[in-house]
PDB file of C-alpha atoms in Angstrom:
ATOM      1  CA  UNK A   1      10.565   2.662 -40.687  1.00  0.00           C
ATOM      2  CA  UNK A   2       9.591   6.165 -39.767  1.00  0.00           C
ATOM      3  CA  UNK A   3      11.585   8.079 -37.755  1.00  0.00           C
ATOM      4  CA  UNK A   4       9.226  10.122 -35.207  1.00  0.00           C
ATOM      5  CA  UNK A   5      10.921  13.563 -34.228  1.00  0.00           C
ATOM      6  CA  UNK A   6       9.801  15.856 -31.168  1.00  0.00           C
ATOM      7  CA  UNK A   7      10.434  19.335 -31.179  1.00  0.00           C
ATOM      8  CA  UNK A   8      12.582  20.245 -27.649  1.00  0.00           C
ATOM      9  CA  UNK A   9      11.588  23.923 -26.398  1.00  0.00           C
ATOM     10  CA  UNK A  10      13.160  25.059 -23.164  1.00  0.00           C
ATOM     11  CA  UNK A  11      10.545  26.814 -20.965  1.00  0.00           C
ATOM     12  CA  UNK A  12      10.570  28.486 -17.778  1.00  0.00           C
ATOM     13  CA  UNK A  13      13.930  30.254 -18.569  1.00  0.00           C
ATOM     14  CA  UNK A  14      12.922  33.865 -17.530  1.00  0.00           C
ATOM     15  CA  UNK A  15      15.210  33.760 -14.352  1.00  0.00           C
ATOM     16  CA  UNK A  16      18.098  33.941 -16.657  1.00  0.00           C
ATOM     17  CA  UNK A  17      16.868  36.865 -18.700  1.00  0.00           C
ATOM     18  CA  UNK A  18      18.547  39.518 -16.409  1.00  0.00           C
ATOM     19  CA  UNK A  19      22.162  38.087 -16.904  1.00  0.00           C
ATOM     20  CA  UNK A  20      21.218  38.904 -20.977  1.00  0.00           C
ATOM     21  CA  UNK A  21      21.114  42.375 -20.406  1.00  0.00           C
ATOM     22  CA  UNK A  22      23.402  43.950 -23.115  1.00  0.00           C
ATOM     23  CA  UNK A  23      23.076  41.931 -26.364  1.00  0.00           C
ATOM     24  CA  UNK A  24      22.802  44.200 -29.134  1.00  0.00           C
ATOM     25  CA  UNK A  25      19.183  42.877 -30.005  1.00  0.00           C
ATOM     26  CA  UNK A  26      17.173  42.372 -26.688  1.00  0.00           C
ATOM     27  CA  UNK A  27      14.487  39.980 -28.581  1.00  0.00           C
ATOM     28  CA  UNK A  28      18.048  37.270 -28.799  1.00  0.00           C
ATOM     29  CA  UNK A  29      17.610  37.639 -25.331  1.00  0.00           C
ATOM     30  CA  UNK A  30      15.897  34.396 -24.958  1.00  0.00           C
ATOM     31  CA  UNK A  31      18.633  32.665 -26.716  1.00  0.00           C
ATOM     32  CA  UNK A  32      21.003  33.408 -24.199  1.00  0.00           C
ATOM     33  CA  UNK A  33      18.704  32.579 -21.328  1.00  0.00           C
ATOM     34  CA  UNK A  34      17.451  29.454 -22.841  1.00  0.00           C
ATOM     35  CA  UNK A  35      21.419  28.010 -23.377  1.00  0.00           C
ATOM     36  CA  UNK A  36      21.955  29.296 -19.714  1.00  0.00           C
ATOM     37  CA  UNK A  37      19.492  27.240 -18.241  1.00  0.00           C
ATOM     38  CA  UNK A  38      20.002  24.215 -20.680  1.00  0.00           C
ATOM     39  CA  UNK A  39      24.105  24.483 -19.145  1.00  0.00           C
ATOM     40  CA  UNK A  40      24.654  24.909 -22.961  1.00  0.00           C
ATOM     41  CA  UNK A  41      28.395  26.032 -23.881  1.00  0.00           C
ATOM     42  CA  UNK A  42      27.688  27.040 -27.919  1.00  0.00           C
ATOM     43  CA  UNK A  43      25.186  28.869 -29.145  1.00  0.00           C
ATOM     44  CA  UNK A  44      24.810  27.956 -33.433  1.00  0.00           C
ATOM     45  CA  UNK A  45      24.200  31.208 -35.078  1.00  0.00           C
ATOM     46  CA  UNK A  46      25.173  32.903 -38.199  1.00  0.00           C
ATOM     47  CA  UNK A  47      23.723  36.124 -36.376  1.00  0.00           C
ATOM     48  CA  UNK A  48      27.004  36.296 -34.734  1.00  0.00           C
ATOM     49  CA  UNK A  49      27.081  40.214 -34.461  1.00  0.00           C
ATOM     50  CA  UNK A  50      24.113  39.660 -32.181  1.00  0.00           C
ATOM     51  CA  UNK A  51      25.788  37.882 -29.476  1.00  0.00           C
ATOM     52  CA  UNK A  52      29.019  39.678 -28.474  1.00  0.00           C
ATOM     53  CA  UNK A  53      31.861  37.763 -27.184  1.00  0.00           C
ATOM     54  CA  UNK A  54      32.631  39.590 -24.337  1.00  0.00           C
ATOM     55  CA  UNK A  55      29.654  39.376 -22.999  1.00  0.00           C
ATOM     56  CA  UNK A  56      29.158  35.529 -23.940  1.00  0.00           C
ATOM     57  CA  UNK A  57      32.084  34.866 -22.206  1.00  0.00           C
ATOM     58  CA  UNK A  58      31.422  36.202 -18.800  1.00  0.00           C
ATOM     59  CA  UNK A  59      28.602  33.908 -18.788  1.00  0.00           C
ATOM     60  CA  UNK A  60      30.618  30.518 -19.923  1.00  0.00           C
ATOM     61  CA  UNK A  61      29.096  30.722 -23.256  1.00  0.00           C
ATOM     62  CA  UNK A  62      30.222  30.953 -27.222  1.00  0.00           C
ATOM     63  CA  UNK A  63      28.949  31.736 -30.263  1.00  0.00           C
ATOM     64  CA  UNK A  64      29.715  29.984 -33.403  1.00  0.00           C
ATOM     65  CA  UNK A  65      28.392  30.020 -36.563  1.00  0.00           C
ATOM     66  CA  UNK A  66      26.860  26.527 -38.105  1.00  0.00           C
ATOM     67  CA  UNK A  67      29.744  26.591 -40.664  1.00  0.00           C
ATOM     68  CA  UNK A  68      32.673  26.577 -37.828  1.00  0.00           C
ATOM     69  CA  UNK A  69      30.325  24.185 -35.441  1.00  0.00           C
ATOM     70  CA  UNK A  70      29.662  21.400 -38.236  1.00  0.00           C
ATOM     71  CA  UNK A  71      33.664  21.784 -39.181  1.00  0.00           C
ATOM     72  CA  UNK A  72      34.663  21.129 -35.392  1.00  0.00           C
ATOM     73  CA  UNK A  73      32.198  18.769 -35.241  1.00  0.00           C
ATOM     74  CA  UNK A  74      33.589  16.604 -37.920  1.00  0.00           C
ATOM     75  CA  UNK A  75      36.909  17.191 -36.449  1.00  0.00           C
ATOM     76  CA  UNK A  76      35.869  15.554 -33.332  1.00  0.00           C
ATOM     77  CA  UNK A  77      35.663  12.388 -35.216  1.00  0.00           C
ATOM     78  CA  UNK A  78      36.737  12.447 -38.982  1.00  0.00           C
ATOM     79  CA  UNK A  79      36.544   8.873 -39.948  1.00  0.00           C
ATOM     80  CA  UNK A  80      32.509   8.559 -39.186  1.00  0.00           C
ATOM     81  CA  UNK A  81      31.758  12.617 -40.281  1.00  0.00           C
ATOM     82  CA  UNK A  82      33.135  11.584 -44.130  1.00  0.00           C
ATOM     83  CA  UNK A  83      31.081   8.406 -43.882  1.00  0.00           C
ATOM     84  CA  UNK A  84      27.979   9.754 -43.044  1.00  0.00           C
ATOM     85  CA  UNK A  85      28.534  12.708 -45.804  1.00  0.00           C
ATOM     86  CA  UNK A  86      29.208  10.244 -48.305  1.00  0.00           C
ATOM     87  CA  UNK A  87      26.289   8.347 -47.402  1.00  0.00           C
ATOM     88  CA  UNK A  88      24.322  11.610 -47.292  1.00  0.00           C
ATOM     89  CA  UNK A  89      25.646  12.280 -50.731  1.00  0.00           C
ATOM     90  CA  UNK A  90      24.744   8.658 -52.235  1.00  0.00           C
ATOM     91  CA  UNK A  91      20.981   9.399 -51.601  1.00  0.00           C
ATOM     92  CA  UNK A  92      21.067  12.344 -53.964  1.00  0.00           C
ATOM     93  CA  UNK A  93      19.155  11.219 -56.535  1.00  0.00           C
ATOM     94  CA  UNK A  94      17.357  13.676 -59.897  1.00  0.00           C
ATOM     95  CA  UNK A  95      20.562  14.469 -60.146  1.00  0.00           C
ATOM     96  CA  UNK A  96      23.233  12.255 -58.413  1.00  0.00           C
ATOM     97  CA  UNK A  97      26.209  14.556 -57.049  1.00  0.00           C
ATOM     98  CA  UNK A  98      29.472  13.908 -57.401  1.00  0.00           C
ATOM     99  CA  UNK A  99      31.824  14.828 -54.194  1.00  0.00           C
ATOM    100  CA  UNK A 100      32.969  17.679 -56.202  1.00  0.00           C
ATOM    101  CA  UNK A 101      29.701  19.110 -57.051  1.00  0.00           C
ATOM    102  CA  UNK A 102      28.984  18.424 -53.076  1.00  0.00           C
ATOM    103  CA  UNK A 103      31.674  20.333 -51.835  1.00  0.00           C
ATOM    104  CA  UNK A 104      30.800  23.079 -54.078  1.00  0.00           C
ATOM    105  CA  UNK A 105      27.079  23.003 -53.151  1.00  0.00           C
ATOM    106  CA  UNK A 106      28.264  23.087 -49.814  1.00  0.00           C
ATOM    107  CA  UNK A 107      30.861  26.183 -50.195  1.00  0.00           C
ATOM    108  CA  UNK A 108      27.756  28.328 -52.182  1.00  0.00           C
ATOM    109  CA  UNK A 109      25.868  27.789 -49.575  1.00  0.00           C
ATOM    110  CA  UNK A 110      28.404  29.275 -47.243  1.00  0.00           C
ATOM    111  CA  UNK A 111      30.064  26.186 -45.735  1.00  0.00           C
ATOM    112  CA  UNK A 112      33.680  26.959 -46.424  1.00  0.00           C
ATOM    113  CA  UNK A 113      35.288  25.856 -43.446  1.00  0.00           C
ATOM    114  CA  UNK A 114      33.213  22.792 -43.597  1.00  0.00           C
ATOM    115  CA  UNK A 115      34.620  21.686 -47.012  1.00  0.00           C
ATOM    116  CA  UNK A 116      37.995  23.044 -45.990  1.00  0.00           C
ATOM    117  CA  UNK A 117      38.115  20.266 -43.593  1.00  0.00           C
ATOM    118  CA  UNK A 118      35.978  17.630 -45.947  1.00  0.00           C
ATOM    119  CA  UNK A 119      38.687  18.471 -49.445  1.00  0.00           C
ATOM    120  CA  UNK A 120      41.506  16.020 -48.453  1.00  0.00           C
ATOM    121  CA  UNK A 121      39.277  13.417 -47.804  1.00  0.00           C
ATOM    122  CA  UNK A 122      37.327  13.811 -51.254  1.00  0.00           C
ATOM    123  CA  UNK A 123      37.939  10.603 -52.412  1.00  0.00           C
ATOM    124  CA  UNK A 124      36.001   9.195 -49.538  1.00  0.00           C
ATOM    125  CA  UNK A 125      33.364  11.130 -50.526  1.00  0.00           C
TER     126      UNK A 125
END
């Protein structure tokens, strides 16, 4: 079965480019306009320097980087999050990974608060 995947752009989001006024790079400026009119509350970045939280939180917004959002996210729900990782981790195949060699992939790759809340649950991995 083939999974069919559409790419989602928000458009007509210039209204909301006046309340960016202020980021440290204007051309994230559509960023902040596009989560404005989407009624997002997180933007995922690891450009956090880019989107100051002072001014992200006068408009209801956030930052977080995609090591602290797929953390929280798995600490929404635990249970399913090490599931799906282990099953993630099964299809490895030329080579197999262990959960150790997993959770250090992860970590090199700058995941650290991910596999700080993935470690106690390594044997589920």
């Amino acid at each position: 079965m083939e999974a069919a995947f559409e790419e989602a752009m928000v458009v007509d989001f210039d209204q909301f480019l006046s309340a960016c006024e202020g980021l440290p790079d204007e051309n994230d400026a559509h960023v902040v306009a596009a989560a404005l009119k989407t009624q997002a509350a997180v933007i995922v970045t690891d450009n956090l320097r880019d989107f100051p939280e002072e001014l992200l939180r006068r408009l209801n917004l956030e930052a977080r980087s995609a090591d602290a959002f797929i953390a929280d996210t798995i600490a929404l729900d635990t249970g399913r999050a090490v599931a799906a990782v282990r099953r993630m981790r099964e299809r490895f195949r030329k080579p197999e990974k262990t959960a150790d060699v997993l959770l250090l992939d992860m970590e090199a790759n700058g995941l650290t608060e991910t596999v700080d809340v993935l470690r106690p649950h390594i044997l589920s991995l």
